[in-house]
């Protein structure tokens, strides 16, 4: 058994496993959890509330985040190659310097997010929406990968993830 505790909220999550790799966090609240540098390759975060969580420098390659709320979460320097981020809410999330090659971000809601210095080779963005305050790596075109720029009232709210 592994227990992860938030130092700021006092909440905790217990995983019935000896390792966090391939651990199941489906529909769990990981709000403000400190997961910096953790090895969670192939873990399941489907529908999880990960608002303000810190996964900087974590290994979440091939992890499944479908439908998770990643608002204001930190993934700076994280290994995210092959991660499934379909339908996630990424408002205010930071992916600075993250390795996201082959990640699936189709239908994601991306607002005021920061992908500066991230590696986004072969990323899938079809059906994803983003705003003009989102930062992308130099010479990266989200529209060429299928994302749509949204402005005005549509860009201000956090839409519910699918």
PDB file of C-alpha atoms in Angstrom:
ATOM      1  CA  UNK A   1       0.000   0.000   0.000  1.00  0.00           C
ATOM      2  CA  UNK A   2       1.173   3.480  -0.880  1.00  0.00           C
ATOM      3  CA  UNK A   3      -0.365   6.614   0.615  1.00  0.00           C
ATOM      4  CA  UNK A   4       0.118   9.992  -1.053  1.00  0.00           C
ATOM      5  CA  UNK A   5      -0.657  13.004   1.111  1.00  0.00           C
ATOM      6  CA  UNK A   6      -1.172  16.631   0.186  1.00  0.00           C
ATOM      7  CA  UNK A   7       0.905  18.866   2.437  1.00  0.00           C
ATOM      8  CA  UNK A   8      -1.369  21.836   1.745  1.00  0.00           C
ATOM      9  CA  UNK A   9      -4.847  20.281   2.066  1.00  0.00           C
ATOM     10  CA  UNK A  10      -4.150  17.325   4.364  1.00  0.00           C
ATOM     11  CA  UNK A  11      -6.072  15.018   1.984  1.00  0.00           C
ATOM     12  CA  UNK A  12      -4.574  11.653   1.112  1.00  0.00           C
ATOM     13  CA  UNK A  13      -4.984   8.957  -1.517  1.00  0.00           C
ATOM     14  CA  UNK A  14      -4.116   5.319  -0.909  1.00  0.00           C
ATOM     15  CA  UNK A  15      -3.119   3.004  -3.734  1.00  0.00           C
ATOM     16  CA  UNK A  16      -3.249  -0.749  -3.263  1.00  0.00           C
ATOM     17  CA  UNK A  17       0.110  -1.409  -4.937  1.00  0.00           C
ATOM     18  CA  UNK A  18       3.830  -1.650  -4.237  1.00  0.00           C
ATOM     19  CA  UNK A  19       4.691   0.870  -6.958  1.00  0.00           C
ATOM     20  CA  UNK A  20       2.996   3.837  -8.611  1.00  0.00           C
ATOM     21  CA  UNK A  21       3.735   2.468 -12.087  1.00  0.00           C
ATOM     22  CA  UNK A  22       0.432   1.400 -13.661  1.00  0.00           C
ATOM     23  CA  UNK A  23      -1.370   2.503 -10.478  1.00  0.00           C
ATOM     24  CA  UNK A  24      -5.077   3.269 -10.781  1.00  0.00           C
ATOM     25  CA  UNK A  25      -6.079   6.817  -9.799  1.00  0.00           C
ATOM     26  CA  UNK A  26      -9.344   6.715 -11.780  1.00  0.00           C
ATOM     27  CA  UNK A  27     -11.775   9.379 -10.504  1.00  0.00           C
ATOM     28  CA  UNK A  28      -9.522  10.133  -7.503  1.00  0.00           C
ATOM     29  CA  UNK A  29      -8.856  13.595  -6.139  1.00  0.00           C
ATOM     30  CA  UNK A  30      -5.167  14.415  -6.459  1.00  0.00           C
ATOM     31  CA  UNK A  31      -5.826  18.098  -5.843  1.00  0.00           C
ATOM     32  CA  UNK A  32      -2.590  19.833  -4.775  1.00  0.00           C
ATOM     33  CA  UNK A  33      -0.756  16.499  -4.465  1.00  0.00           C
ATOM     34  CA  UNK A  34       3.038  16.640  -4.653  1.00  0.00           C
ATOM     35  CA  UNK A  35       4.076  13.957  -7.144  1.00  0.00           C
ATOM     36  CA  UNK A  36       7.301  15.597  -8.289  1.00  0.00           C
ATOM     37  CA  UNK A  37       9.744  13.109  -9.778  1.00  0.00           C
ATOM     38  CA  UNK A  38       7.504  10.093  -9.134  1.00  0.00           C
ATOM     39  CA  UNK A  39       7.680   7.089 -11.461  1.00  0.00           C
ATOM     40  CA  UNK A  40       4.102   6.511 -12.627  1.00  0.00           C
ATOM     41  CA  UNK A  41       4.593   5.109 -16.107  1.00  0.00           C
ATOM     42  CA  UNK A  42       1.358   3.641 -17.483  1.00  0.00           C
ATOM     43  CA  UNK A  43      -0.742   4.875 -14.530  1.00  0.00           C
ATOM     44  CA  UNK A  44      -4.472   5.509 -14.922  1.00  0.00           C
ATOM     45  CA  UNK A  45      -5.787   8.997 -14.080  1.00  0.00           C
ATOM     46  CA  UNK A  46      -9.124   8.742 -15.922  1.00  0.00           C
ATOM     47  CA  UNK A  47     -11.503  11.466 -14.715  1.00  0.00           C
ATOM     48  CA  UNK A  48      -9.151  12.393 -11.856  1.00  0.00           C
ATOM     49  CA  UNK A  49      -9.180  15.844 -10.273  1.00  0.00           C
ATOM     50  CA  UNK A  50      -5.551  16.932 -10.573  1.00  0.00           C
ATOM     51  CA  UNK A  51      -6.041  20.665 -10.073  1.00  0.00           C
ATOM     52  CA  UNK A  52      -2.872  22.324  -8.789  1.00  0.00           C
ATOM     53  CA  UNK A  53      -1.056  18.960  -8.586  1.00  0.00           C
ATOM     54  CA  UNK A  54       2.705  19.027  -9.095  1.00  0.00           C
ATOM     55  CA  UNK A  55       4.046  16.317 -11.378  1.00  0.00           C
ATOM     56  CA  UNK A  56       7.192  18.197 -12.372  1.00  0.00           C
ATOM     57  CA  UNK A  57       9.890  15.798 -13.603  1.00  0.00           C
ATOM     58  CA  UNK A  58       7.548  12.829 -13.076  1.00  0.00           C
ATOM     59  CA  UNK A  59       7.633   9.833 -15.403  1.00  0.00           C
ATOM     60  CA  UNK A  60       4.083   9.473 -16.701  1.00  0.00           C
ATOM     61  CA  UNK A  61       4.933   7.987 -20.079  1.00  0.00           C
ATOM     62  CA  UNK A  62       1.989   6.101 -21.589  1.00  0.00           C
ATOM     63  CA  UNK A  63      -0.239   7.169 -18.667  1.00  0.00           C
ATOM     64  CA  UNK A  64      -3.964   7.580 -19.291  1.00  0.00           C
ATOM     65  CA  UNK A  65      -5.378  10.968 -18.254  1.00  0.00           C
ATOM     66  CA  UNK A  66      -8.586  10.844 -20.350  1.00  0.00           C
ATOM     67  CA  UNK A  67     -11.176  13.272 -19.024  1.00  0.00           C
ATOM     68  CA  UNK A  68      -9.005  14.426 -16.116  1.00  0.00           C
ATOM     69  CA  UNK A  69      -8.958  17.997 -14.860  1.00  0.00           C
ATOM     70  CA  UNK A  70      -5.364  19.236 -15.047  1.00  0.00           C
ATOM     71  CA  UNK A  71      -6.203  22.890 -14.331  1.00  0.00           C
ATOM     72  CA  UNK A  72      -3.203  24.753 -12.914  1.00  0.00           C
ATOM     73  CA  UNK A  73      -1.205  21.514 -12.635  1.00  0.00           C
ATOM     74  CA  UNK A  74       2.569  21.438 -13.142  1.00  0.00           C
ATOM     75  CA  UNK A  75       4.183  18.945 -15.523  1.00  0.00           C
ATOM     76  CA  UNK A  76       7.401  20.921 -16.048  1.00  0.00           C
ATOM     77  CA  UNK A  77      10.181  18.637 -17.261  1.00  0.00           C
ATOM     78  CA  UNK A  78       7.909  15.574 -17.040  1.00  0.00           C
ATOM     79  CA  UNK A  79       8.310  12.524 -19.275  1.00  0.00           C
ATOM     80  CA  UNK A  80       4.913  12.249 -20.965  1.00  0.00           C
ATOM     81  CA  UNK A  81       5.702  10.452 -24.240  1.00  0.00           C
ATOM     82  CA  UNK A  82       2.696   8.473 -25.443  1.00  0.00           C
ATOM     83  CA  UNK A  83       0.405   9.792 -22.699  1.00  0.00           C
ATOM     84  CA  UNK A  84      -3.331   9.858 -23.416  1.00  0.00           C
ATOM     85  CA  UNK A  85      -4.638  13.334 -22.557  1.00  0.00           C
ATOM     86  CA  UNK A  86      -7.801  13.121 -24.656  1.00  0.00           C
ATOM     87  CA  UNK A  87     -10.598  15.376 -23.424  1.00  0.00           C
ATOM     88  CA  UNK A  88      -8.616  16.810 -20.514  1.00  0.00           C
ATOM     89  CA  UNK A  89      -9.041  20.329 -19.143  1.00  0.00           C
ATOM     90  CA  UNK A  90      -5.626  22.021 -19.212  1.00  0.00           C
ATOM     91  CA  UNK A  91      -6.535  25.554 -18.147  1.00  0.00           C
ATOM     92  CA  UNK A  92      -3.477  27.211 -16.623  1.00  0.00           C
ATOM     93  CA  UNK A  93      -1.422  23.999 -16.723  1.00  0.00           C
ATOM     94  CA  UNK A  94       2.339  24.169 -17.206  1.00  0.00           C
ATOM     95  CA  UNK A  95       4.245  21.715 -19.403  1.00  0.00           C
ATOM     96  CA  UNK A  96       7.478  23.738 -19.730  1.00  0.00           C
ATOM     97  CA  UNK A  97      10.235  21.477 -21.030  1.00  0.00           C
ATOM     98  CA  UNK A  98       8.056  18.358 -20.868  1.00  0.00           C
ATOM     99  CA  UNK A  99       8.706  15.519 -23.305  1.00  0.00           C
ATOM    100  CA  UNK A 100       5.299  14.848 -24.860  1.00  0.00           C
ATOM    101  CA  UNK A 101       6.213  13.079 -28.112  1.00  0.00           C
ATOM    102  CA  UNK A 102       3.299  11.032 -29.430  1.00  0.00           C
ATOM    103  CA  UNK A 103       0.899  12.304 -26.751  1.00  0.00           C
ATOM    104  CA  UNK A 104      -2.798  12.237 -27.618  1.00  0.00           C
ATOM    105  CA  UNK A 105      -4.398  15.582 -26.740  1.00  0.00           C
ATOM    106  CA  UNK A 106      -7.402  15.261 -29.025  1.00  0.00           C
ATOM    107  CA  UNK A 107     -10.464  17.157 -27.796  1.00  0.00           C
ATOM    108  CA  UNK A 108      -8.480  18.739 -24.931  1.00  0.00           C
ATOM    109  CA  UNK A 109      -9.530  22.145 -23.587  1.00  0.00           C
ATOM    110  CA  UNK A 110      -6.319  24.171 -23.510  1.00  0.00           C
ATOM    111  CA  UNK A 111      -6.443  27.679 -22.035  1.00  0.00           C
ATOM    112  CA  UNK A 112      -3.573  29.835 -20.750  1.00  0.00           C
ATOM    113  CA  UNK A 113      -1.371  26.722 -20.732  1.00  0.00           C
ATOM    114  CA  UNK A 114       2.403  26.821 -21.178  1.00  0.00           C
ATOM    115  CA  UNK A 115       4.129  24.339 -23.479  1.00  0.00           C
ATOM    116  CA  UNK A 116       7.320  26.436 -23.804  1.00  0.00           C
ATOM    117  CA  UNK A 117      10.353  24.280 -24.595  1.00  0.00           C
ATOM    118  CA  UNK A 118       8.194  21.124 -24.638  1.00  0.00           C
ATOM    119  CA  UNK A 119       8.877  18.399 -27.178  1.00  0.00           C
ATOM    120  CA  UNK A 120       5.651  17.782 -29.115  1.00  0.00           C
ATOM    121  CA  UNK A 121       6.715  15.487 -31.979  1.00  0.00           C
ATOM    122  CA  UNK A 122       3.807  13.531 -33.472  1.00  0.00           C
ATOM    123  CA  UNK A 123       1.366  14.965 -30.921  1.00  0.00           C
ATOM    124  CA  UNK A 124      -2.341  14.595 -31.764  1.00  0.00           C
ATOM    125  CA  UNK A 125      -4.471  17.723 -31.300  1.00  0.00           C
ATOM    126  CA  UNK A 126      -7.480  17.055 -33.540  1.00  0.00           C
ATOM    127  CA  UNK A 127     -10.582  18.591 -31.975  1.00  0.00           C
ATOM    128  CA  UNK A 128      -8.575  20.304 -29.230  1.00  0.00           C
ATOM    129  CA  UNK A 129      -9.235  23.978 -28.578  1.00  0.00           C
ATOM    130  CA  UNK A 130      -6.811  26.585 -27.264  1.00  0.00           C
ATOM    131  CA  UNK A 131      -6.691  30.337 -26.687  1.00  0.00           C
ATOM    132  CA  UNK A 132      -4.214  33.023 -27.699  1.00  0.00           C
ATOM    133  CA  UNK A 133      -2.751  33.064 -24.170  1.00  0.00           C
ATOM    134  CA  UNK A 134      -1.479  29.502 -24.560  1.00  0.00           C
ATOM    135  CA  UNK A 135       2.273  29.329 -25.140  1.00  0.00           C
ATOM    136  CA  UNK A 136       3.667  26.828 -27.625  1.00  0.00           C
ATOM    137  CA  UNK A 137       7.256  25.911 -28.515  1.00  0.00           C
ATOM    138  CA  UNK A 138       8.941  28.138 -31.103  1.00  0.00           C
ATOM    139  CA  UNK A 139       7.966  27.105 -34.649  1.00  0.00           C
ATOM    140  CA  UNK A 140       5.199  24.761 -33.410  1.00  0.00           C
ATOM    141  CA  UNK A 141       1.809  25.245 -35.055  1.00  0.00           C
ATOM    142  CA  UNK A 142      -1.053  23.707 -33.047  1.00  0.00           C
ATOM    143  CA  UNK A 143      -3.411  24.276 -35.977  1.00  0.00           C
ATOM    144  CA  UNK A 144      -1.236  22.093 -38.236  1.00  0.00           C
ATOM    145  CA  UNK A 145      -1.791  19.323 -35.689  1.00  0.00           C
ATOM    146  CA  UNK A 146      -5.582  19.791 -35.706  1.00  0.00           C
ATOM    147  CA  UNK A 147      -6.209  22.227 -32.827  1.00  0.00           C
ATOM    148  CA  UNK A 148      -8.581  25.165 -33.174  1.00  0.00           C
ATOM    149  CA  UNK A 149      -7.935  28.662 -31.821  1.00  0.00           C
ATOM    150  CA  UNK A 150     -10.935  29.872 -29.778  1.00  0.00           C
ATOM    151  CA  UNK A 151     -11.375  33.503 -28.748  1.00  0.00           C
ATOM    152  CA  UNK A 152     -13.941  35.582 -26.896  1.00  0.00           C
ATOM    153  CA  UNK A 153     -16.532  34.147 -24.522  1.00  0.00           C
ATOM    154  CA  UNK A 154     -15.867  30.575 -25.634  1.00  0.00           C
ATOM    155  CA  UNK A 155     -12.255  30.867 -24.491  1.00  0.00           C
ATOM    156  CA  UNK A 156     -12.928  32.150 -20.974  1.00  0.00           C
ATOM    157  CA  UNK A 157     -14.609  29.232 -19.217  1.00  0.00           C
ATOM    158  CA  UNK A 158     -13.454  25.795 -18.207  1.00  0.00           C
ATOM    159  CA  UNK A 159     -15.595  23.487 -20.256  1.00  0.00           C
ATOM    160  CA  UNK A 160     -16.380  20.095 -18.839  1.00  0.00           C
ATOM    161  CA  UNK A 161     -13.981  17.445 -20.121  1.00  0.00           C
ATOM    162  CA  UNK A 162     -15.456  14.589 -22.118  1.00  0.00           C
TER     163      UNK A 162
END
